[in-house]
PDB file of C-alpha atoms in Angstrom:
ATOM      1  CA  UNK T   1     116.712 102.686 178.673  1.00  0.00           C
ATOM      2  CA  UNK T   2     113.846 100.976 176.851  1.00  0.00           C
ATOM      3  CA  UNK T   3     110.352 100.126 178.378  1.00  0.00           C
ATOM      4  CA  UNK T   4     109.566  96.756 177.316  1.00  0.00           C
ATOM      5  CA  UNK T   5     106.282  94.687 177.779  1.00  0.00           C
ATOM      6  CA  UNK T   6     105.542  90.969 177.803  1.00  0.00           C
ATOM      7  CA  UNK T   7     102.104  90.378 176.376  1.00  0.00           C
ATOM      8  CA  UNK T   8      99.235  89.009 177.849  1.00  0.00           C
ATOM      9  CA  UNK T   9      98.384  87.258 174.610  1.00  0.00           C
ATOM     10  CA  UNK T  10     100.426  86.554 171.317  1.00  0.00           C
ATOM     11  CA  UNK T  11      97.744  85.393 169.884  1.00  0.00           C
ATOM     12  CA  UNK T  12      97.937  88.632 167.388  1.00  0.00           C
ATOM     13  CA  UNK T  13      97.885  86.516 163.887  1.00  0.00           C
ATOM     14  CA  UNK T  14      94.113  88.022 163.683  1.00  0.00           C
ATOM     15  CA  UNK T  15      95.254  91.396 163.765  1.00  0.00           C
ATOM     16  CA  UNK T  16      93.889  93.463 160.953  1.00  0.00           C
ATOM     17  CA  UNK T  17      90.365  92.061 159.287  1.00  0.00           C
ATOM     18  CA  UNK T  18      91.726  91.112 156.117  1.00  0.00           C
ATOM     19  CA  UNK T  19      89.571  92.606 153.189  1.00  0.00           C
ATOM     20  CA  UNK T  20      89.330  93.693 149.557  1.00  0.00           C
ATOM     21  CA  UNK T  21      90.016  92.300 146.758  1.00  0.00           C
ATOM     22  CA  UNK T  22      93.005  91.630 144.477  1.00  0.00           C
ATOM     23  CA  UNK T  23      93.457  94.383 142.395  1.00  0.00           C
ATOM     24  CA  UNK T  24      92.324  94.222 138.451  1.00  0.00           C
ATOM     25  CA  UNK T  25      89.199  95.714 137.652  1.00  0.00           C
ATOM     26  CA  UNK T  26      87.897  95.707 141.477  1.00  0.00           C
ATOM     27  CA  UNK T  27      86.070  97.989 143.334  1.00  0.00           C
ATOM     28  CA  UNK T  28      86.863  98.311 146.807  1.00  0.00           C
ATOM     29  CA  UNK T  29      84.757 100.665 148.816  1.00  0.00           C
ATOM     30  CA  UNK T  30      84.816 103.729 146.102  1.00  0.00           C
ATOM     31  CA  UNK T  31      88.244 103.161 145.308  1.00  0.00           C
ATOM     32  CA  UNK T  32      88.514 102.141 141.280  1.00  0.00           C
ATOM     33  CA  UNK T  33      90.966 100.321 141.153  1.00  0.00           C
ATOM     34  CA  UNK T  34      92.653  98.771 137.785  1.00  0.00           C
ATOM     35  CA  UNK T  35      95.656  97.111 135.988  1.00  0.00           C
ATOM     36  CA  UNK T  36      96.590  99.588 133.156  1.00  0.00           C
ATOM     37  CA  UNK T  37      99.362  99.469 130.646  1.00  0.00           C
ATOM     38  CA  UNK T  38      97.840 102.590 129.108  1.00  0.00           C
ATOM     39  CA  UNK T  39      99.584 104.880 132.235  1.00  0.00           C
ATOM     40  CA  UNK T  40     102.834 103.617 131.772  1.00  0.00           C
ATOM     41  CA  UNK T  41     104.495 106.102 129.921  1.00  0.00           C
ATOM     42  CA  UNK T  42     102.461 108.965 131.737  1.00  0.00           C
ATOM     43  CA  UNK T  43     104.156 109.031 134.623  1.00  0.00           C
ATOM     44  CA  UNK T  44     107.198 108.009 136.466  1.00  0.00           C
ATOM     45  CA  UNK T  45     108.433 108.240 140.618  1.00  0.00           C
ATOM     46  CA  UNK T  46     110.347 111.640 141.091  1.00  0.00           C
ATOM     47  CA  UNK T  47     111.350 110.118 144.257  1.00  0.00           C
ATOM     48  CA  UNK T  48     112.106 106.322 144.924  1.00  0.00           C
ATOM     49  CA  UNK T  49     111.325 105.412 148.425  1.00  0.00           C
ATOM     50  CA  UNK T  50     114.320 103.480 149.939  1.00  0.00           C
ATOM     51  CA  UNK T  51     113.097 102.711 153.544  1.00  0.00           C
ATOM     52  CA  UNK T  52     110.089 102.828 155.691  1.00  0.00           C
ATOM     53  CA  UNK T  53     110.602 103.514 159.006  1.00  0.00           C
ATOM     54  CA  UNK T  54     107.392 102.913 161.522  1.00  0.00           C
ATOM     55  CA  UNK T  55     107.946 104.370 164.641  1.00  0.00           C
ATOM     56  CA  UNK T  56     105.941 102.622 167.549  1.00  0.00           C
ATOM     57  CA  UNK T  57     106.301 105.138 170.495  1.00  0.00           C
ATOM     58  CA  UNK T  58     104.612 105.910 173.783  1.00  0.00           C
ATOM     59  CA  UNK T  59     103.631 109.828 175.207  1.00  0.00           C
ATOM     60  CA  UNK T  60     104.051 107.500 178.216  1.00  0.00           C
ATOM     61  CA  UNK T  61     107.779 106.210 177.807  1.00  0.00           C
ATOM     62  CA  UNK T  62     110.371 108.073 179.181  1.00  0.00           C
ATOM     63  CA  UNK T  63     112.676 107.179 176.611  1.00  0.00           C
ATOM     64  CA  UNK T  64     110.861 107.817 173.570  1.00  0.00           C
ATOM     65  CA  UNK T  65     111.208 111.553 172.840  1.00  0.00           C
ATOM     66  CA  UNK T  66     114.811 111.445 172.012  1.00  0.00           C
ATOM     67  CA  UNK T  67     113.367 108.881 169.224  1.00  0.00           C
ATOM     68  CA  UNK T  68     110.736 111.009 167.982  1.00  0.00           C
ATOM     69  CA  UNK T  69     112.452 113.484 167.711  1.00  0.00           C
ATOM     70  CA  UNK T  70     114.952 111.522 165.551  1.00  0.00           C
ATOM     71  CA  UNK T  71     112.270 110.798 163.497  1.00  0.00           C
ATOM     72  CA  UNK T  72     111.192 114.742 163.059  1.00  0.00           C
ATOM     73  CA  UNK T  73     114.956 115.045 160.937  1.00  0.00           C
ATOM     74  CA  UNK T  74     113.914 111.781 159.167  1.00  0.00           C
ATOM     75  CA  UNK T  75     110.672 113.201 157.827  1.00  0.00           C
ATOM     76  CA  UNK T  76     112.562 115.281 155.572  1.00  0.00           C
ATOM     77  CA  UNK T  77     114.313 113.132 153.995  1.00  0.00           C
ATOM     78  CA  UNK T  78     112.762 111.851 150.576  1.00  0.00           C
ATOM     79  CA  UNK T  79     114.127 108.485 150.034  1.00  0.00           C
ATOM     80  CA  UNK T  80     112.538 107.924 153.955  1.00  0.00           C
ATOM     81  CA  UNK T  81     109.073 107.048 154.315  1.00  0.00           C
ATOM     82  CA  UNK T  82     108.729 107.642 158.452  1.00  0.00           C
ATOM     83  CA  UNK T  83     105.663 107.162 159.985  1.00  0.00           C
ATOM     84  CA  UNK T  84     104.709 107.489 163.529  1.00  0.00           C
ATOM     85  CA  UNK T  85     102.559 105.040 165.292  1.00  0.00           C
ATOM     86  CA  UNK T  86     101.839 105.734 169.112  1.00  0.00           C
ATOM     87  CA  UNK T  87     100.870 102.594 171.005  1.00  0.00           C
ATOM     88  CA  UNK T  88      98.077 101.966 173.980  1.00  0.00           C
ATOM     89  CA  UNK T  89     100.823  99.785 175.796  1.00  0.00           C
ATOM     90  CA  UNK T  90     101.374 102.482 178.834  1.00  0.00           C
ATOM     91  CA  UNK T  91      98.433 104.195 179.261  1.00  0.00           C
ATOM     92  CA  UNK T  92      98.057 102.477 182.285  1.00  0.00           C
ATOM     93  CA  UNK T  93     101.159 104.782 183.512  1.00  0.00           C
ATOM     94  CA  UNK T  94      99.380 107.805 184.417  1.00  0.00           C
ATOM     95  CA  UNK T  95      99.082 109.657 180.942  1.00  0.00           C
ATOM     96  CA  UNK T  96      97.041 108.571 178.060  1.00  0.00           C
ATOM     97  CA  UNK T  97      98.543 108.924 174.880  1.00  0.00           C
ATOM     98  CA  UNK T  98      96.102 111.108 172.746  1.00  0.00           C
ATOM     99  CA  UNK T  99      97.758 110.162 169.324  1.00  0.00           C
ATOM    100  CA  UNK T 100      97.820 105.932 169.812  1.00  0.00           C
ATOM    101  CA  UNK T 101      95.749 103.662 168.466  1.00  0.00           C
ATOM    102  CA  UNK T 102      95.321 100.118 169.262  1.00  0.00           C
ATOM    103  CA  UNK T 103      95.520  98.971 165.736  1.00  0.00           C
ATOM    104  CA  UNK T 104      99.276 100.260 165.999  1.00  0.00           C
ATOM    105  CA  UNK T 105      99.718  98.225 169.837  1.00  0.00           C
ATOM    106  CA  UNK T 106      98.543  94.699 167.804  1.00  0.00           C
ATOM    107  CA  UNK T 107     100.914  96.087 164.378  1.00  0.00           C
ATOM    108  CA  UNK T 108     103.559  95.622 166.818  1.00  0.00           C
ATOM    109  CA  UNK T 109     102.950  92.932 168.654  1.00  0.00           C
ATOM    110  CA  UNK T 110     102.581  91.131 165.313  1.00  0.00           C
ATOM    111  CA  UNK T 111     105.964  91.710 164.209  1.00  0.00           C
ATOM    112  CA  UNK T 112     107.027  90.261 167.554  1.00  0.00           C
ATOM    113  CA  UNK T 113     105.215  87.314 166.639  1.00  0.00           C
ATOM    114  CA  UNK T 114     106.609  86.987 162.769  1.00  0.00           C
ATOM    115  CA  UNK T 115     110.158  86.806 164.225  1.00  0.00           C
ATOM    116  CA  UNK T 116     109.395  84.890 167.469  1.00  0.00           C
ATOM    117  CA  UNK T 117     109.985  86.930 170.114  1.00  0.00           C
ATOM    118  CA  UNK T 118     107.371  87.603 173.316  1.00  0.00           C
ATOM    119  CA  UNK T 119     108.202  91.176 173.780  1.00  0.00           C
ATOM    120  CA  UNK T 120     107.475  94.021 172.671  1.00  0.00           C
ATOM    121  CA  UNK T 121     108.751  97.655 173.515  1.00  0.00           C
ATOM    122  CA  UNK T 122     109.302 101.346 173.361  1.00  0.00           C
ATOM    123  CA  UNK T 123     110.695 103.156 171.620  1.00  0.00           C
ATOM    124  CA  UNK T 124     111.249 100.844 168.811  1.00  0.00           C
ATOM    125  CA  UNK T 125     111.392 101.180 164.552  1.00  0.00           C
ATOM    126  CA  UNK T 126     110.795  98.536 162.323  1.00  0.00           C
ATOM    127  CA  UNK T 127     112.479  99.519 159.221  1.00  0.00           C
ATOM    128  CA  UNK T 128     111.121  98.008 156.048  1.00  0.00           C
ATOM    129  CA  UNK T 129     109.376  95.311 157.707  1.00  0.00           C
ATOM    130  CA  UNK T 130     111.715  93.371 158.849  1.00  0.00           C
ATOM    131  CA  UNK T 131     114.908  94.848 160.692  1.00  0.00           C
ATOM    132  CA  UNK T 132     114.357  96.414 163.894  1.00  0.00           C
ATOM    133  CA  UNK T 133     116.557  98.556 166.716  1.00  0.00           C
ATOM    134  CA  UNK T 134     115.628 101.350 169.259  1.00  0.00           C
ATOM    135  CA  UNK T 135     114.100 104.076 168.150  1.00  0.00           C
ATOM    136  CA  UNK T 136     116.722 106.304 169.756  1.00  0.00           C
ATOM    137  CA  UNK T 137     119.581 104.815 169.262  1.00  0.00           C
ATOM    138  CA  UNK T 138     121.577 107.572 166.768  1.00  0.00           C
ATOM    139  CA  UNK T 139     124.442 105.508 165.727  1.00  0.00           C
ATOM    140  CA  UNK T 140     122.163 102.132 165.000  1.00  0.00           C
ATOM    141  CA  UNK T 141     119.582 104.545 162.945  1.00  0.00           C
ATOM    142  CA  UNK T 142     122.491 106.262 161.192  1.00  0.00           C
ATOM    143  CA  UNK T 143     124.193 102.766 160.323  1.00  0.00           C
ATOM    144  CA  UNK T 144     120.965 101.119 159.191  1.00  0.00           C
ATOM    145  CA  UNK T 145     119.497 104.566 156.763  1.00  0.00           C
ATOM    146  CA  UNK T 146     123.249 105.434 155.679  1.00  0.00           C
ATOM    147  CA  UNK T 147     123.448 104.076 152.143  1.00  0.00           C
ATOM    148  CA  UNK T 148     119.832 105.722 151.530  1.00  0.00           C
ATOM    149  CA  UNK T 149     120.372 109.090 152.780  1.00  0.00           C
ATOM    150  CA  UNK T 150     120.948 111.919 150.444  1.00  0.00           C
ATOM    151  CA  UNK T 151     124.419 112.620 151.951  1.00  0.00           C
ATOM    152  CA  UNK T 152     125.580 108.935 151.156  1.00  0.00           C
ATOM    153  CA  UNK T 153     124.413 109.506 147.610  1.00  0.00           C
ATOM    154  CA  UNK T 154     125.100 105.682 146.666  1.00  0.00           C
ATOM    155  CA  UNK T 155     123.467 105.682 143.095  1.00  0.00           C
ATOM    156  CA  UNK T 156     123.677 101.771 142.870  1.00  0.00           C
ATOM    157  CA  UNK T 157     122.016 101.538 146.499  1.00  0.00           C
ATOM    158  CA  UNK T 158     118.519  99.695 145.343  1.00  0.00           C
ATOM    159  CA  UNK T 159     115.549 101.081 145.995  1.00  0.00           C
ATOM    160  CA  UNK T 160     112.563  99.123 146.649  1.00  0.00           C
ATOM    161  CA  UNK T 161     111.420  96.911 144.177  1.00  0.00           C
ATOM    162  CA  UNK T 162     107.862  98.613 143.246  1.00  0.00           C
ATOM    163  CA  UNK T 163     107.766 102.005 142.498  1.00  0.00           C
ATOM    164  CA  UNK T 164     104.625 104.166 143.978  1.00  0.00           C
ATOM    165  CA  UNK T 165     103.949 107.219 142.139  1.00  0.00           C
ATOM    166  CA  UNK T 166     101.058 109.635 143.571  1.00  0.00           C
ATOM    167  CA  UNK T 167      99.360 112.082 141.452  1.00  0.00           C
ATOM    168  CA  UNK T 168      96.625 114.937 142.466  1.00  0.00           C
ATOM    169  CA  UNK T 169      94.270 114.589 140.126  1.00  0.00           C
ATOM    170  CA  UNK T 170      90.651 116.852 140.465  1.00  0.00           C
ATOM    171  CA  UNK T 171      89.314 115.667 143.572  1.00  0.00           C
ATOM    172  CA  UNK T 172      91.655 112.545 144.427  1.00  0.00           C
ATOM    173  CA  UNK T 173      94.537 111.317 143.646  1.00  0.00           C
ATOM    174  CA  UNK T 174      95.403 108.553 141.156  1.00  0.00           C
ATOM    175  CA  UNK T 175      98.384 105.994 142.741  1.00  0.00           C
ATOM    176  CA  UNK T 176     100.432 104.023 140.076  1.00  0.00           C
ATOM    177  CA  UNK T 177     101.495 101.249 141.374  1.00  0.00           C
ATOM    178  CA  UNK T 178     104.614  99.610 139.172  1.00  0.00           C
ATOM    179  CA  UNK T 179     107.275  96.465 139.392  1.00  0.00           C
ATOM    180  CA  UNK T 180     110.932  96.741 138.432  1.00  0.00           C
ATOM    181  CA  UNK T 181     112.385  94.615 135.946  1.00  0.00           C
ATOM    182  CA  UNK T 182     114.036  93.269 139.165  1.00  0.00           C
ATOM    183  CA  UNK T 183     110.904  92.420 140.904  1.00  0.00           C
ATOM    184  CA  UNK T 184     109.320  89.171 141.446  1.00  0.00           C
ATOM    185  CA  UNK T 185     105.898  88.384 141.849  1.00  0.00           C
ATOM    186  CA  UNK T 186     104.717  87.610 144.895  1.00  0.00           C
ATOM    187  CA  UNK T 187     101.584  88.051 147.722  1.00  0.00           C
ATOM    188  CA  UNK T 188     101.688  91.500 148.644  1.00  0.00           C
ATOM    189  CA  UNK T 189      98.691  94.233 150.572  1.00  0.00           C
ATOM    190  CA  UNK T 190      98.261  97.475 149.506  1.00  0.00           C
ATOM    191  CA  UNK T 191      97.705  99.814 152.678  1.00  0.00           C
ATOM    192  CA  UNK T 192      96.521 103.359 153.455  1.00  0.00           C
ATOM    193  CA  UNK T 193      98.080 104.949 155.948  1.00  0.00           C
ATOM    194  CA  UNK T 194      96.384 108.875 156.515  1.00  0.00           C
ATOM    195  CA  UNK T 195      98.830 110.710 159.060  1.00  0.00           C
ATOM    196  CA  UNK T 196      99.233 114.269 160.379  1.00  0.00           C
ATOM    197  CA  UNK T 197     102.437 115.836 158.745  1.00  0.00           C
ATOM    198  CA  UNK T 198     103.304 117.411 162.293  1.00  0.00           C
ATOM    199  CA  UNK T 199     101.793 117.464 166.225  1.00  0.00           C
ATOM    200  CA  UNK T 200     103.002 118.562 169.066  1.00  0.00           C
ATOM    201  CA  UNK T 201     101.609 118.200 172.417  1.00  0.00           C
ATOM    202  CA  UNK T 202     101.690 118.990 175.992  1.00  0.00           C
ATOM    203  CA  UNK T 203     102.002 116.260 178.595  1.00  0.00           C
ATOM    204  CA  UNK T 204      99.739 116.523 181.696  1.00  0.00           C
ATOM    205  CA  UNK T 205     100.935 113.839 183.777  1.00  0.00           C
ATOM    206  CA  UNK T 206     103.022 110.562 183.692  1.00  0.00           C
ATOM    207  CA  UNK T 207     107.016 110.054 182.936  1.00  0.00           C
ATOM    208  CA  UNK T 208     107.134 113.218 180.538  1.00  0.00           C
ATOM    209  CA  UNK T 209     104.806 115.120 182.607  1.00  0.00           C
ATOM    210  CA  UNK T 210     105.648 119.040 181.803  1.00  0.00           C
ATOM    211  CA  UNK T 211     107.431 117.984 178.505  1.00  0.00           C
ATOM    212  CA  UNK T 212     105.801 119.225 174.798  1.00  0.00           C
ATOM    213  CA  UNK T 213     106.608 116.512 172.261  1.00  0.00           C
ATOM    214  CA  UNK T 214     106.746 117.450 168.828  1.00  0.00           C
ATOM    215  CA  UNK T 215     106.168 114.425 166.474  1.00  0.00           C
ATOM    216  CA  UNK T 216     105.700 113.808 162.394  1.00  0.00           C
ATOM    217  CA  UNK T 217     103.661 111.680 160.136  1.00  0.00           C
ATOM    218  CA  UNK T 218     101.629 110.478 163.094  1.00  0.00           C
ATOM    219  CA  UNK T 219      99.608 107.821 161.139  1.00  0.00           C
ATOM    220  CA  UNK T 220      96.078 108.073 161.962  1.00  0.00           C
ATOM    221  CA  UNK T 221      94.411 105.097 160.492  1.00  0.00           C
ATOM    222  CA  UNK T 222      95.952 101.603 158.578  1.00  0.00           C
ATOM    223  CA  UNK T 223      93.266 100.989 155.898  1.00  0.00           C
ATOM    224  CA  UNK T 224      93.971  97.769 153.616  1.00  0.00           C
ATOM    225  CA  UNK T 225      92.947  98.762 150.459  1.00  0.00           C
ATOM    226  CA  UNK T 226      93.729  95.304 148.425  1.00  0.00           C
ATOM    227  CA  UNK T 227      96.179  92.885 147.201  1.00  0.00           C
ATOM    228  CA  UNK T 228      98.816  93.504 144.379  1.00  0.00           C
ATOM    229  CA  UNK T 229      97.889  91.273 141.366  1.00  0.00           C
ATOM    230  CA  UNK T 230     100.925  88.457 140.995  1.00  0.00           C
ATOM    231  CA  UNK T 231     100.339  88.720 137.311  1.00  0.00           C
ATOM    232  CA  UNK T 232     101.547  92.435 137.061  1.00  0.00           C
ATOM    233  CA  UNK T 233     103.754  93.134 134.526  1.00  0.00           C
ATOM    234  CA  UNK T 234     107.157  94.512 135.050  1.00  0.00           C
ATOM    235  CA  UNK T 235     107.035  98.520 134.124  1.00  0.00           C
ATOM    236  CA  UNK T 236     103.501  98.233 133.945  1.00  0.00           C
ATOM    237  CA  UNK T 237     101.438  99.986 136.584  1.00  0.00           C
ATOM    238  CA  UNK T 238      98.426  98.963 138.680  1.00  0.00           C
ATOM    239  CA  UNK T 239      96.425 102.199 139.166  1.00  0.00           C
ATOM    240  CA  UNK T 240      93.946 102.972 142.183  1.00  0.00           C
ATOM    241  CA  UNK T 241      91.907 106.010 142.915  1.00  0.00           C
ATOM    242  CA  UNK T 242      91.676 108.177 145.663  1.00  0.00           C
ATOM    243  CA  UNK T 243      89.287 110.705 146.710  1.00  0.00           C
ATOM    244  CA  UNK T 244      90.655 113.502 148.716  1.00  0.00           C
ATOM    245  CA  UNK T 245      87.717 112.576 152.044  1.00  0.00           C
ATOM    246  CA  UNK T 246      89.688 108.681 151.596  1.00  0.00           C
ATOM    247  CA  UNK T 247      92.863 109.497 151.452  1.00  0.00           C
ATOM    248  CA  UNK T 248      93.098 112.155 154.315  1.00  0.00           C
ATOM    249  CA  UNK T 249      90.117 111.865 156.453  1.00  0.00           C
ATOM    250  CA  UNK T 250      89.384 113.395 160.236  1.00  0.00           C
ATOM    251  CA  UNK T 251      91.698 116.507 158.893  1.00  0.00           C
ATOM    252  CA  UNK T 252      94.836 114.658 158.417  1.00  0.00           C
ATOM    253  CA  UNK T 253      97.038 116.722 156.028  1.00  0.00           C
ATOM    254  CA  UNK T 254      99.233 113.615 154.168  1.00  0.00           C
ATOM    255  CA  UNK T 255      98.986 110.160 153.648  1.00  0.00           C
ATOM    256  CA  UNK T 256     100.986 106.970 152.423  1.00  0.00           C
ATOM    257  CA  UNK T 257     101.020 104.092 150.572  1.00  0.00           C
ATOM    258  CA  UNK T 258     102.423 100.815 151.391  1.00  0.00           C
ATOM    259  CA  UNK T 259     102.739  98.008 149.622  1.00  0.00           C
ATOM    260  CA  UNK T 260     104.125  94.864 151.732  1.00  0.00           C
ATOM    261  CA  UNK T 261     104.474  91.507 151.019  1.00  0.00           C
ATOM    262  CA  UNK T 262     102.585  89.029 153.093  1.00  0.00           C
ATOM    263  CA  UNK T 263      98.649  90.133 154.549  1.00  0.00           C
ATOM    264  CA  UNK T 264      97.987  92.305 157.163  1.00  0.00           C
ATOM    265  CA  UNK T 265      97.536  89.353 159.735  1.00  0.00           C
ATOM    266  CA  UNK T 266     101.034  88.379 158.567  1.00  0.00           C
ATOM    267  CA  UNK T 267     103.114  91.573 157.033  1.00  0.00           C
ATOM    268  CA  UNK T 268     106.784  91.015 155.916  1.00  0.00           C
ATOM    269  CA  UNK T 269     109.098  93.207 154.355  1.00  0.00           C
ATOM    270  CA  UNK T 270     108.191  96.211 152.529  1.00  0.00           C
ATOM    271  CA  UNK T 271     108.127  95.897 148.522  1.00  0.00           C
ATOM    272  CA  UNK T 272     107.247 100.228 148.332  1.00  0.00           C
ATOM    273  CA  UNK T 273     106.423 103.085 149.607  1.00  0.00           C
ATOM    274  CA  UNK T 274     105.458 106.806 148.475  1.00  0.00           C
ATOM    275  CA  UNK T 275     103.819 110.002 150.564  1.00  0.00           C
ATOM    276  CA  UNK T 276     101.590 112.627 149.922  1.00  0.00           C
ATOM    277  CA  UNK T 277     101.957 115.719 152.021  1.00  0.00           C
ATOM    278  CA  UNK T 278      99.486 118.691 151.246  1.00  0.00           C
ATOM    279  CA  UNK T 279     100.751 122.008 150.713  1.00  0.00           C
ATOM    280  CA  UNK T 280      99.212 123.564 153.395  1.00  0.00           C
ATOM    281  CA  UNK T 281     101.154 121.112 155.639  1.00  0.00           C
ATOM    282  CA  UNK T 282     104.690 121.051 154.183  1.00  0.00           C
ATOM    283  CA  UNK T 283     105.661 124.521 155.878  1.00  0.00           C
ATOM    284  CA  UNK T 284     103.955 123.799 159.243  1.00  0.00           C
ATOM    285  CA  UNK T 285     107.087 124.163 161.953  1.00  0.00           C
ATOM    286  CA  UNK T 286     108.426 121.854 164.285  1.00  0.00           C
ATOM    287  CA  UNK T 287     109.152 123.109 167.649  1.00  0.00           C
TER     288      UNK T 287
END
């Protein structure tokens, strides 16, 4: 079972506020942001993000905690970028979810749009921007993350095509940002994503009324930070900077960056992807 939803309105193409600038010598908000060669031999990804998974999932579904709890074994894998988004879609049921965020409801109903459907439903994951199957469904999940999951260990499976590296550094974090040799240039937002590494939390009322979900990476915010420079040279990173209070604000404990082709009124497939968890976080359990 799914819970699905026609919209009132698919008139989502205004969905974010597009802002910021392209990146090369900007300033957006107190983020410095710059093109620099200088970093490229400083650092490279210990981890190359495969897949991004976004999770759009209801306290208020029935169906949806077999998904997120999917999504709890995804979490640890490294070459998986999951994040959780709860939607406002059912709070009309009798609970209200206290993680969603409408920003995530009109994320969703924006992919919809891009590939022309008029529904739009729970659980579901969008993986890399494009593809997208029930949340829950094991074998689906499986077939679609198999050639990026450690135990497949496919060396010549590609990851994707821009590298994110993220780097504590005093205060902040500095984010290098750098194309493959395979890369093309092309339109592409940078996002912030904050998220709490793990929740759980008791349901009063409504379809899972008595149940305690546990969830991870519950994204807390999308923040466009800018737009990847077309110019950028292959192995060459763009660097940003992040101050802790940015990065993880209203006590989340990780964050992510996304870079996706498109803008955030339009988003299409994902070009990379990199987390930040803090260490005070990565040993919280999961019920």
């Amino acid at each position: 079972m799914l819970r699905q939803l026609l919209p009132r309105s698919l008139n989502a193409a205004s969905v974010f506020r597009k802002f910021g600038k392209t990146i090369g010598g900007s300033v957006i908000g107190s983020l410095l942001v710059i093109a620099s060669p200088a970093v490229a031999q400083q650092s490279q990804p210990k981890h190359a993000a495969r897949a991004v998974v976004e999770l759009f999932t209801s306290q208020g579904c029935a169906a949806c905690p077999p998904a997120d709890a999917l999504m709890c074994d995804y979490a640890f894998d490294s070459g998986i970028v999951v994040l959780t988004m709860p939607v406002t879609c059912w709070d009309y049921l009798g609970w209200r979810d206290t993680l969603a965020n409408e920003k995530f409801t009109k994320r969703q109903r924006t992919y919809a749009k891009m590939r022309g459907e008029r529904r739009i439903y729970t659980p579901q994951a969008v993986i890399n921007g494009d593809a997208h199957l029930l949340g829950s469904d094991v074998v689906a999940m499986r077939k679609a993350l198999a050639p990026i999951t450690p135990a497949a260990a496919i060396a010549s499976t590609p990851a994707l095509p821009l590298a994110i590296d993220i780097i504590p550094e005093g205060e902040g974090f500095r984010v290098n940002i750098t194309p493959s040799m395979a890369s093309s240039p092309e339109n592409a937002s940078i996002i912030l994503a904050p998220f709490y590494r793990a929740q759980t939390v008791a349901i009063g009322s409504g379809e899972n009324k008595g149940s305690i979900l546990s969830y991870m990476n519950v994204v807390r915010d999308l923040v466009p930070l800018g737009t990847m420079p077309t110019t950028a040279a292959p192995n060459t990173p763009v660097t940003l900077s992040l101050q802790n209070i940015e990065a993880m604000p209203d006590n989340t404990d990780g964050f992510a960056i996304l870079v996706q082709s498109g803008s955030t009124a339009t988003p299409g497939r994902m070009l990379g992807a990199a987390t930040f968890v803090s260490a005070r976080a990565q040993s919280l359990p999961i019920n």
